[in-house]
Amino acid sequence: HTGERPYRCPSCPKAFKNSSSLRRHRHTHTGERPHACPQCGKAFAQATNLRQHQRVHTGERPYACPLCPKTF
C-alpha cells in the first residue's frame, strides 16, 4: 500500500509494483507475442487478449445487458 514501484522499464519511464507487470509491459517494446490461438494462429502479447479473442471461435458471449436480452 506504499505506492512504491521498484520495477522500472529500461526502455521507457514506466515503473511497476511487481516484476510480472514489468515483464508483461516489455512485450510492447519487443513486439513479442507469446500467446498464440490454437485455432487460427493469431498471436497476442497478453494471455487475457488471447482468451478474449478465442470467443470469436467459440461464440461465447459472456456479458448480458441488464436492460434487454442482448449479449456481447
PDB file of N, CA, C and O in Angstrom, chain B, residues numbered from 101:
ATOM      1  N   HIS B 101       0.801  -1.204   0.000  1.00  0.00           N
ATOM      2  CA  HIS B 101       0.000   0.000   0.000  1.00  0.00           C
ATOM      3  C   HIS B 101       0.845   1.270   0.000  1.00  0.00           C
ATOM      4  O   HIS B 101       0.327   2.372   0.180  1.00  0.00           O
ATOM      5  N   THR B 102       2.126   1.106  -0.200  1.00  0.00           N
ATOM      6  CA  THR B 102       3.010   2.275  -0.158  1.00  0.00           C
ATOM      7  C   THR B 102       3.012   3.044  -1.476  1.00  0.00           C
ATOM      8  O   THR B 102       3.442   4.197  -1.519  1.00  0.00           O
ATOM      9  N   GLY B 103       2.538   2.420  -2.546  1.00  0.00           N
ATOM     10  CA  GLY B 103       2.574   3.071  -3.849  1.00  0.00           C
ATOM     11  C   GLY B 103       3.932   2.963  -4.521  1.00  0.00           C
ATOM     12  O   GLY B 103       4.142   3.513  -5.602  1.00  0.00           O
ATOM     13  N   GLU B 104       4.847   2.259  -3.887  1.00  0.00           N
ATOM     14  CA  GLU B 104       6.196   2.095  -4.435  1.00  0.00           C
ATOM     15  C   GLU B 104       6.132   1.278  -5.724  1.00  0.00           C
ATOM     16  O   GLU B 104       5.373   0.314  -5.824  1.00  0.00           O
ATOM     17  N   ARG B 105       6.933   1.675  -6.700  1.00  0.00           N
ATOM     18  CA  ARG B 105       7.014   0.982  -7.988  1.00  0.00           C
ATOM     19  C   ARG B 105       8.493   0.744  -8.303  1.00  0.00           C
ATOM     20  O   ARG B 105       9.099   1.492  -9.070  1.00  0.00           O
ATOM     21  N   PRO B 106       9.060  -0.293  -7.709  1.00  0.00           N
ATOM     22  CA  PRO B 106      10.502  -0.509  -7.844  1.00  0.00           C
ATOM     23  C   PRO B 106      10.949  -1.133  -9.171  1.00  0.00           C
ATOM     24  O   PRO B 106      12.142  -1.136  -9.473  1.00  0.00           O
ATOM     25  N   TYR B 107      10.016  -1.657  -9.962  1.00  0.00           N
ATOM     26  CA  TYR B 107      10.395  -2.334 -11.204  1.00  0.00           C
ATOM     27  C   TYR B 107      10.244  -1.362 -12.367  1.00  0.00           C
ATOM     28  O   TYR B 107       9.138  -1.098 -12.837  1.00  0.00           O
ATOM     29  N   ARG B 108      11.379  -0.833 -12.823  1.00  0.00           N
ATOM     30  CA  ARG B 108      11.383   0.196 -13.861  1.00  0.00           C
ATOM     31  C   ARG B 108      11.710  -0.407 -15.225  1.00  0.00           C
ATOM     32  O   ARG B 108      12.580  -1.268 -15.359  1.00  0.00           O
ATOM     33  N   CYS B 109      10.999   0.064 -16.207  1.00  0.00           N
ATOM     34  CA  CYS B 109      11.246  -0.364 -17.581  1.00  0.00           C
ATOM     35  C   CYS B 109      12.513   0.321 -18.075  1.00  0.00           C
ATOM     36  O   CYS B 109      12.647   1.538 -17.945  1.00  0.00           O
ATOM     37  N   PRO B 110      13.446  -0.446 -18.640  1.00  0.00           N
ATOM     38  CA  PRO B 110      14.671   0.170 -19.153  1.00  0.00           C
ATOM     39  C   PRO B 110      14.466   0.911 -20.481  1.00  0.00           C
ATOM     40  O   PRO B 110      15.353   1.636 -20.932  1.00  0.00           O
ATOM     41  N   SER B 111      13.300   0.728 -21.102  1.00  0.00           N
ATOM     42  CA  SER B 111      13.049   1.339 -22.407  1.00  0.00           C
ATOM     43  C   SER B 111      12.171   2.577 -22.375  1.00  0.00           C
ATOM     44  O   SER B 111      12.090   3.305 -23.364  1.00  0.00           O
ATOM     45  N   CYS B 112      11.512   2.825 -21.247  1.00  0.00           N
ATOM     46  CA  CYS B 112      10.635   3.992 -21.132  1.00  0.00           C
ATOM     47  C   CYS B 112      10.510   4.373 -19.659  1.00  0.00           C
ATOM     48  O   CYS B 112      11.041   3.669 -18.801  1.00  0.00           O
ATOM     49  N   PRO B 113       9.830   5.455 -19.351  1.00  0.00           N
ATOM     50  CA  PRO B 113       9.764   5.916 -17.953  1.00  0.00           C
ATOM     51  C   PRO B 113       8.816   5.133 -17.040  1.00  0.00           C
ATOM     52  O   PRO B 113       8.740   5.435 -15.849  1.00  0.00           O
ATOM     53  N   LYS B 114       8.103   4.153 -17.551  1.00  0.00           N
ATOM     54  CA  LYS B 114       7.121   3.448 -16.725  1.00  0.00           C
ATOM     55  C   LYS B 114       7.786   2.611 -15.637  1.00  0.00           C
ATOM     56  O   LYS B 114       8.898   2.107 -15.798  1.00  0.00           O
ATOM     57  N   ALA B 115       7.061   2.480 -14.519  1.00  0.00           N
ATOM     58  CA  ALA B 115       7.518   1.657 -13.401  1.00  0.00           C
ATOM     59  C   ALA B 115       6.327   0.861 -12.876  1.00  0.00           C
ATOM     60  O   ALA B 115       5.176   1.268 -13.032  1.00  0.00           O
ATOM     61  N   PHE B 116       6.622  -0.281 -12.249  1.00  0.00           N
ATOM     62  CA  PHE B 116       5.578  -1.216 -11.849  1.00  0.00           C
ATOM     63  C   PHE B 116       5.789  -1.718 -10.431  1.00  0.00           C
ATOM     64  O   PHE B 116       6.902  -1.704  -9.905  1.00  0.00           O
ATOM     65  N   LYS B 117       4.698  -2.160  -9.827  1.00  0.00           N
ATOM     66  CA  LYS B 117       4.738  -2.659  -8.456  1.00  0.00           C
ATOM     67  C   LYS B 117       5.332  -4.057  -8.370  1.00  0.00           C
ATOM     68  O   LYS B 117       5.899  -4.431  -7.344  1.00  0.00           O
ATOM     69  N   ASN B 118       5.204  -4.833  -9.449  1.00  0.00           N
ATOM     70  CA  ASN B 118       5.741  -6.194  -9.406  1.00  0.00           C
ATOM     71  C   ASN B 118       6.430  -6.552 -10.715  1.00  0.00           C
ATOM     72  O   ASN B 118       6.189  -5.939 -11.755  1.00  0.00           O
ATOM     73  N   SER B 119       7.280  -7.542 -10.637  1.00  0.00           N
ATOM     74  CA  SER B 119       8.099  -7.916 -11.792  1.00  0.00           C
ATOM     75  C   SER B 119       7.261  -8.507 -12.919  1.00  0.00           C
ATOM     76  O   SER B 119       7.607  -8.345 -14.089  1.00  0.00           O
ATOM     77  N   SER B 120       6.171  -9.185 -12.591  1.00  0.00           N
ATOM     78  CA  SER B 120       5.352  -9.781 -13.648  1.00  0.00           C
ATOM     79  C   SER B 120       4.687  -8.703 -14.507  1.00  0.00           C
ATOM     80  O   SER B 120       4.537  -8.882 -15.716  1.00  0.00           O
ATOM     81  N   SER B 121       4.293  -7.598 -13.899  1.00  0.00           N
ATOM     82  CA  SER B 121       3.709  -6.497 -14.673  1.00  0.00           C
ATOM     83  C   SER B 121       4.747  -5.873 -15.595  1.00  0.00           C
ATOM     84  O   SER B 121       4.436  -5.511 -16.730  1.00  0.00           O
ATOM     85  N   LEU B 122       5.964  -5.748 -15.116  1.00  0.00           N
ATOM     86  CA  LEU B 122       7.044  -5.226 -15.964  1.00  0.00           C
ATOM     87  C   LEU B 122       7.304  -6.177 -17.126  1.00  0.00           C
ATOM     88  O   LEU B 122       7.453  -5.736 -18.266  1.00  0.00           O
ATOM     89  N   ARG B 123       7.360  -7.464 -16.849  1.00  0.00           N
ATOM     90  CA  ARG B 123       7.613  -8.460 -17.894  1.00  0.00           C
ATOM     91  C   ARG B 123       6.518  -8.378 -18.970  1.00  0.00           C
ATOM     92  O   ARG B 123       6.819  -8.409 -20.163  1.00  0.00           O
ATOM     93  N   ARG B 124       5.267  -8.276 -18.555  1.00  0.00           N
ATOM     94  CA  ARG B 124       4.147  -8.165 -19.490  1.00  0.00           C
ATOM     95  C   ARG B 124       4.260  -6.868 -20.305  1.00  0.00           C
ATOM     96  O   ARG B 124       4.024  -6.877 -21.513  1.00  0.00           O
ATOM     97  N   HIS B 125       4.615  -5.769 -19.661  1.00  0.00           N
ATOM     98  CA  HIS B 125       4.767  -4.475 -20.335  1.00  0.00           C
ATOM     99  C   HIS B 125       5.875  -4.511 -21.382  1.00  0.00           C
ATOM    100  O   HIS B 125       5.744  -3.891 -22.438  1.00  0.00           O
ATOM    101  N   ARG B 126       6.936  -5.210 -21.113  1.00  0.00           N
ATOM    102  CA  ARG B 126       8.092  -5.209 -22.027  1.00  0.00           C
ATOM    103  C   ARG B 126       7.739  -5.743 -23.405  1.00  0.00           C
ATOM    104  O   ARG B 126       8.426  -5.436 -24.379  1.00  0.00           O
ATOM    105  N   HIS B 127       6.676  -6.540 -23.503  1.00  0.00           N
ATOM    106  CA  HIS B 127       6.238  -7.028 -24.813  1.00  0.00           C
ATOM    107  C   HIS B 127       5.870  -5.862 -25.732  1.00  0.00           C
ATOM    108  O   HIS B 127       5.958  -5.998 -26.952  1.00  0.00           O
ATOM    109  N   THR B 128       5.462  -4.731 -25.178  1.00  0.00           N
ATOM    110  CA  THR B 128       5.117  -3.582 -26.017  1.00  0.00           C
ATOM    111  C   THR B 128       6.347  -3.036 -26.733  1.00  0.00           C
ATOM    112  O   THR B 128       6.233  -2.462 -27.816  1.00  0.00           O
ATOM    113  N   HIS B 129       7.508  -3.208 -26.141  1.00  0.00           N
ATOM    114  CA  HIS B 129       8.747  -2.721 -26.755  1.00  0.00           C
ATOM    115  C   HIS B 129       9.384  -3.767 -27.673  1.00  0.00           C
ATOM    116  O   HIS B 129       9.955  -3.419 -28.707  1.00  0.00           O
ATOM    117  N   THR B 130       9.288  -5.035 -27.301  1.00  0.00           N
ATOM    118  CA  THR B 130       9.944  -6.086 -28.080  1.00  0.00           C
ATOM    119  C   THR B 130       9.098  -6.579 -29.243  1.00  0.00           C
ATOM    120  O   THR B 130       9.618  -7.144 -30.204  1.00  0.00           O
ATOM    121  N   GLY B 131       7.781  -6.361 -29.150  1.00  0.00           N
ATOM    122  CA  GLY B 131       6.892  -6.884 -30.184  1.00  0.00           C
ATOM    123  C   GLY B 131       6.601  -8.358 -30.005  1.00  0.00           C
ATOM    124  O   GLY B 131       5.910  -8.957 -30.830  1.00  0.00           O
ATOM    125  N   GLU B 132       7.112  -8.950 -28.949  1.00  0.00           N
ATOM    126  CA  GLU B 132       6.896 -10.378 -28.687  1.00  0.00           C
ATOM    127  C   GLU B 132       5.419 -10.643 -28.433  1.00  0.00           C
ATOM    128  O   GLU B 132       4.754  -9.899 -27.712  1.00  0.00           O
ATOM    129  N   ARG B 133       4.918 -11.718 -29.039  1.00  0.00           N
ATOM    130  CA  ARG B 133       3.523 -12.131 -28.865  1.00  0.00           C
ATOM    131  C   ARG B 133       3.521 -13.630 -28.569  1.00  0.00           C
ATOM    132  O   ARG B 133       3.305 -14.443 -29.468  1.00  0.00           O
ATOM    133  N   PRO B 134       3.758 -13.992 -27.318  1.00  0.00           N
ATOM    134  CA  PRO B 134       3.942 -15.400 -26.977  1.00  0.00           C
ATOM    135  C   PRO B 134       2.662 -16.222 -26.841  1.00  0.00           C
ATOM    136  O   PRO B 134       2.739 -17.439 -26.668  1.00  0.00           O
ATOM    137  N   HIS B 135       1.497 -15.596 -26.912  1.00  0.00           N
ATOM    138  CA  HIS B 135       0.236 -16.312 -26.694  1.00  0.00           C
ATOM    139  C   HIS B 135      -0.499 -16.458 -28.024  1.00  0.00           C
ATOM    140  O   HIS B 135      -1.162 -15.526 -28.479  1.00  0.00           O
ATOM    141  N   ALA B 136      -0.376 -17.634 -28.643  1.00  0.00           N
ATOM    142  CA  ALA B 136      -0.967 -17.873 -29.957  1.00  0.00           C
ATOM    143  C   ALA B 136      -2.265 -18.661 -29.839  1.00  0.00           C
ATOM    144  O   ALA B 136      -2.387 -19.562 -29.009  1.00  0.00           O
ATOM    145  N   CYS B 137      -3.230 -18.309 -30.678  1.00  0.00           N
ATOM    146  CA  CYS B 137      -4.510 -19.006 -30.724  1.00  0.00           C
ATOM    147  C   CYS B 137      -4.309 -20.365 -31.389  1.00  0.00           C
ATOM    148  O   CYS B 137      -3.782 -20.431 -32.500  1.00  0.00           O
ATOM    149  N   PRO B 138      -4.717 -21.444 -30.731  1.00  0.00           N
ATOM    150  CA  PRO B 138      -4.542 -22.765 -31.339  1.00  0.00           C
ATOM    151  C   PRO B 138      -5.453 -22.992 -32.550  1.00  0.00           C
ATOM    152  O   PRO B 138      -5.170 -23.863 -33.372  1.00  0.00           O
ATOM    153  N   GLN B 139      -6.540 -22.223 -32.674  1.00  0.00           N
ATOM    154  CA  GLN B 139      -7.458 -22.401 -33.800  1.00  0.00           C
ATOM    155  C   GLN B 139      -6.976 -21.704 -35.073  1.00  0.00           C
ATOM    156  O   GLN B 139      -7.062 -22.277 -36.159  1.00  0.00           O
ATOM    157  N   CYS B 140      -6.472 -20.476 -34.950  1.00  0.00           N
ATOM    158  CA  CYS B 140      -6.129 -19.721 -36.163  1.00  0.00           C
ATOM    159  C   CYS B 140      -4.687 -19.213 -36.197  1.00  0.00           C
ATOM    160  O   CYS B 140      -4.223 -18.742 -37.236  1.00  0.00           O
ATOM    161  N   GLY B 141      -3.977 -19.305 -35.075  1.00  0.00           N
ATOM    162  CA  GLY B 141      -2.582 -18.892 -35.052  1.00  0.00           C
ATOM    163  C   GLY B 141      -2.338 -17.430 -34.735  1.00  0.00           C
ATOM    164  O   GLY B 141      -1.188 -17.022 -34.573  1.00  0.00           O
ATOM    165  N   LYS B 142      -3.399 -16.628 -34.641  1.00  0.00           N
ATOM    166  CA  LYS B 142      -3.208 -15.217 -34.300  1.00  0.00           C
ATOM    167  C   LYS B 142      -2.557 -15.141 -32.925  1.00  0.00           C
ATOM    168  O   LYS B 142      -2.947 -15.862 -32.007  1.00  0.00           O
ATOM    169  N   ALA B 143      -1.559 -14.260 -32.785  1.00  0.00           N
ATOM    170  CA  ALA B 143      -0.785 -14.197 -31.544  1.00  0.00           C
ATOM    171  C   ALA B 143      -1.009 -12.880 -30.817  1.00  0.00           C
ATOM    172  O   ALA B 143      -1.309 -11.849 -31.419  1.00  0.00           O
ATOM    173  N   PHE B 144      -0.852 -12.952 -29.500  1.00  0.00           N
ATOM    174  CA  PHE B 144      -1.119 -11.810 -28.629  1.00  0.00           C
ATOM    175  C   PHE B 144      -0.009 -11.652 -27.608  1.00  0.00           C
ATOM    176  O   PHE B 144       0.638 -12.624 -27.218  1.00  0.00           O
ATOM    177  N   ALA B 145       0.201 -10.434 -27.186  1.00  0.00           N
ATOM    178  CA  ALA B 145       1.225 -10.148 -26.182  1.00  0.00           C
ATOM    179  C   ALA B 145       0.764 -10.568 -24.792  1.00  0.00           C
ATOM    180  O   ALA B 145       1.585 -10.908 -23.941  1.00  0.00           O
ATOM    181  N   GLN B 146      -0.545 -10.545 -24.559  1.00  0.00           N
ATOM    182  CA  GLN B 146      -1.071 -10.872 -23.238  1.00  0.00           C
ATOM    183  C   GLN B 146      -2.089 -12.001 -23.335  1.00  0.00           C
ATOM    184  O   GLN B 146      -2.893 -12.047 -24.266  1.00  0.00           O
ATOM    185  N   ALA B 147      -2.048 -12.908 -22.368  1.00  0.00           N
ATOM    186  CA  ALA B 147      -2.950 -14.054 -22.340  1.00  0.00           C
ATOM    187  C   ALA B 147      -4.410 -13.618 -22.258  1.00  0.00           C
ATOM    188  O   ALA B 147      -5.288 -14.277 -22.814  1.00  0.00           O
ATOM    189  N   THR B 148      -4.666 -12.526 -21.577  1.00  0.00           N
ATOM    190  CA  THR B 148      -6.036 -12.016 -21.461  1.00  0.00           C
ATOM    191  C   THR B 148      -6.614 -11.703 -22.838  1.00  0.00           C
ATOM    192  O   THR B 148      -7.779 -11.994 -23.107  1.00  0.00           O
ATOM    193  N   ASN B 149      -5.807 -11.118 -23.699  1.00  0.00           N
ATOM    194  CA  ASN B 149      -6.276 -10.789 -25.048  1.00  0.00           C
ATOM    195  C   ASN B 149      -6.525 -12.044 -25.871  1.00  0.00           C
ATOM    196  O   ASN B 149      -7.439 -12.072 -26.695  1.00  0.00           O
ATOM    197  N   LEU B 150      -5.725 -13.080 -25.657  1.00  0.00           N
ATOM    198  CA  LEU B 150      -5.960 -14.355 -26.338  1.00  0.00           C
ATOM    199  C   LEU B 150      -7.293 -14.942 -25.893  1.00  0.00           C
ATOM    200  O   LEU B 150      -8.086 -15.373 -26.730  1.00  0.00           O
ATOM    201  N   ARG B 151      -7.551 -14.963 -24.581  1.00  0.00           N
ATOM    202  CA  ARG B 151      -8.817 -15.519 -24.081  1.00  0.00           C
ATOM    203  C   ARG B 151     -10.017 -14.771 -24.666  1.00  0.00           C
ATOM    204  O   ARG B 151     -11.022 -15.382 -25.029  1.00  0.00           O
ATOM    205  N   GLN B 152      -9.903 -13.462 -24.751  1.00  0.00           N
ATOM    206  CA  GLN B 152     -10.986 -12.666 -25.337  1.00  0.00           C
ATOM    207  C   GLN B 152     -11.155 -13.016 -26.819  1.00  0.00           C
ATOM    208  O   GLN B 152     -12.282 -13.157 -27.293  1.00  0.00           O
ATOM    209  N   HIS B 153     -10.060 -13.154 -27.545  1.00  0.00           N
ATOM    210  CA  HIS B 153     -10.100 -13.496 -28.969  1.00  0.00           C
ATOM    211  C   HIS B 153     -10.744 -14.853 -29.195  1.00  0.00           C
ATOM    212  O   HIS B 153     -11.486 -15.025 -30.163  1.00  0.00           O
ATOM    213  N   GLN B 154     -10.480 -15.817 -28.330  1.00  0.00           N
ATOM    214  CA  GLN B 154     -10.984 -17.179 -28.532  1.00  0.00           C
ATOM    215  C   GLN B 154     -12.509 -17.232 -28.560  1.00  0.00           C
ATOM    216  O   GLN B 154     -13.079 -18.193 -29.076  1.00  0.00           O
ATOM    217  N   ARG B 155     -13.170 -16.231 -28.022  1.00  0.00           N
ATOM    218  CA  ARG B 155     -14.635 -16.180 -28.083  1.00  0.00           C
ATOM    219  C   ARG B 155     -15.126 -16.041 -29.521  1.00  0.00           C
ATOM    220  O   ARG B 155     -16.267 -16.391 -29.820  1.00  0.00           O
ATOM    221  N   VAL B 156     -14.276 -15.534 -30.413  1.00  0.00           N
ATOM    222  CA  VAL B 156     -14.624 -15.460 -31.835  1.00  0.00           C
ATOM    223  C   VAL B 156     -14.891 -16.867 -32.357  1.00  0.00           C
ATOM    224  O   VAL B 156     -15.799 -17.070 -33.163  1.00  0.00           O
ATOM    225  N   HIS B 157     -14.113 -17.829 -31.905  1.00  0.00           N
ATOM    226  CA  HIS B 157     -14.235 -19.202 -32.374  1.00  0.00           C
ATOM    227  C   HIS B 157     -15.327 -19.974 -31.642  1.00  0.00           C
ATOM    228  O   HIS B 157     -15.993 -20.818 -32.241  1.00  0.00           O
ATOM    229  N   THR B 158     -15.518 -19.694 -30.356  1.00  0.00           N
ATOM    230  CA  THR B 158     -16.491 -20.449 -29.560  1.00  0.00           C
ATOM    231  C   THR B 158     -17.893 -19.863 -29.635  1.00  0.00           C
ATOM    232  O   THR B 158     -18.872 -20.562 -29.374  1.00  0.00           O
ATOM    233  N   GLY B 159     -17.997 -18.587 -29.988  1.00  0.00           N
ATOM    234  CA  GLY B 159     -19.295 -17.927 -29.999  1.00  0.00           C
ATOM    235  C   GLY B 159     -19.758 -17.490 -28.620  1.00  0.00           C
ATOM    236  O   GLY B 159     -20.875 -16.996 -28.466  1.00  0.00           O
ATOM    237  N   GLU B 160     -18.911 -17.668 -27.620  1.00  0.00           N
ATOM    238  CA  GLU B 160     -19.272 -17.286 -26.258  1.00  0.00           C
ATOM    239  C   GLU B 160     -19.526 -15.781 -26.183  1.00  0.00           C
ATOM    240  O   GLU B 160     -18.761 -14.977 -26.718  1.00  0.00           O
ATOM    241  N   ARG B 161     -20.609 -15.423 -25.512  1.00  0.00           N
ATOM    242  CA  ARG B 161     -20.973 -14.019 -25.294  1.00  0.00           C
ATOM    243  C   ARG B 161     -21.306 -13.893 -23.809  1.00  0.00           C
ATOM    244  O   ARG B 161     -22.477 -13.940 -23.431  1.00  0.00           O
ATOM    245  N   PRO B 162     -20.285 -13.735 -22.965  1.00  0.00           N
ATOM    246  CA  PRO B 162     -20.472 -13.846 -21.515  1.00  0.00           C
ATOM    247  C   PRO B 162     -21.117 -12.651 -20.824  1.00  0.00           C
ATOM    248  O   PRO B 162     -21.439 -12.729 -19.639  1.00  0.00           O
ATOM    249  N   TYR B 163     -21.310 -11.562 -21.533  1.00  0.00           N
ATOM    250  CA  TYR B 163     -21.852 -10.370 -20.886  1.00  0.00           C
ATOM    251  C   TYR B 163     -23.258 -10.086 -21.404  1.00  0.00           C
ATOM    252  O   TYR B 163     -23.501 -10.107 -22.611  1.00  0.00           O
ATOM    253  N   ALA B 164     -24.175  -9.820 -20.484  1.00  0.00           N
ATOM    254  CA  ALA B 164     -25.556  -9.540 -20.858  1.00  0.00           C
ATOM    255  C   ALA B 164     -25.930  -8.125 -20.437  1.00  0.00           C
ATOM    256  O   ALA B 164     -25.512  -7.638 -19.386  1.00  0.00           O
ATOM    257  N   CYS B 165     -26.721  -7.482 -21.275  1.00  0.00           N
ATOM    258  CA  CYS B 165     -27.245  -6.156 -20.955  1.00  0.00           C
ATOM    259  C   CYS B 165     -28.296  -6.317 -19.855  1.00  0.00           C
ATOM    260  O   CYS B 165     -29.165  -7.182 -19.961  1.00  0.00           O
ATOM    261  N   PRO B 166     -28.232  -5.501 -18.806  1.00  0.00           N
ATOM    262  CA  PRO B 166     -29.229  -5.614 -17.736  1.00  0.00           C
ATOM    263  C   PRO B 166     -30.604  -5.060 -18.135  1.00  0.00           C
ATOM    264  O   PRO B 166     -31.585  -5.264 -17.420  1.00  0.00           O
ATOM    265  N   LEU B 167     -30.673  -4.364 -19.271  1.00  0.00           N
ATOM    266  CA  LEU B 167     -31.929  -3.735 -19.685  1.00  0.00           C
ATOM    267  C   LEU B 167     -32.646  -4.456 -20.818  1.00  0.00           C
ATOM    268  O   LEU B 167     -33.846  -4.269 -21.022  1.00  0.00           O
ATOM    269  N   CYS B 168     -31.909  -5.279 -21.552  1.00  0.00           N
ATOM    270  CA  CYS B 168     -32.519  -6.003 -22.670  1.00  0.00           C
ATOM    271  C   CYS B 168     -31.854  -7.381 -22.766  1.00  0.00           C
ATOM    272  O   CYS B 168     -30.881  -7.641 -22.059  1.00  0.00           O
ATOM    273  N   PRO B 169     -32.360  -8.258 -23.621  1.00  0.00           N
ATOM    274  CA  PRO B 169     -31.790  -9.614 -23.688  1.00  0.00           C
ATOM    275  C   PRO B 169     -30.493  -9.748 -24.493  1.00  0.00           C
ATOM    276  O   PRO B 169     -29.985 -10.858 -24.652  1.00  0.00           O
ATOM    277  N   LYS B 170     -29.959  -8.654 -24.995  1.00  0.00           N
ATOM    278  CA  LYS B 170     -28.750  -8.745 -25.817  1.00  0.00           C
ATOM    279  C   LYS B 170     -27.535  -9.170 -24.996  1.00  0.00           C
ATOM    280  O   LYS B 170     -27.393  -8.814 -23.826  1.00  0.00           O
ATOM    281  N   THR B 171     -26.669  -9.936 -25.641  1.00  0.00           N
ATOM    282  CA  THR B 171     -25.404 -10.355 -25.029  1.00  0.00           C
ATOM    283  C   THR B 171     -24.259  -9.912 -25.918  1.00  0.00           C
ATOM    284  O   THR B 171     -24.437  -9.636 -27.104  1.00  0.00           O
ATOM    285  N   PHE B 172     -23.101  -9.852 -25.327  1.00  0.00           N
ATOM    286  CA  PHE B 172     -21.908  -9.452 -26.075  1.00  0.00           C
ATOM    287  C   PHE B 172     -20.700 -10.049 -25.415  1.00  0.00           C
ATOM    288  O   PHE B 172     -19.578  -9.843 -25.879  1.00  0.00           O
TER     289      PHE B 172
END
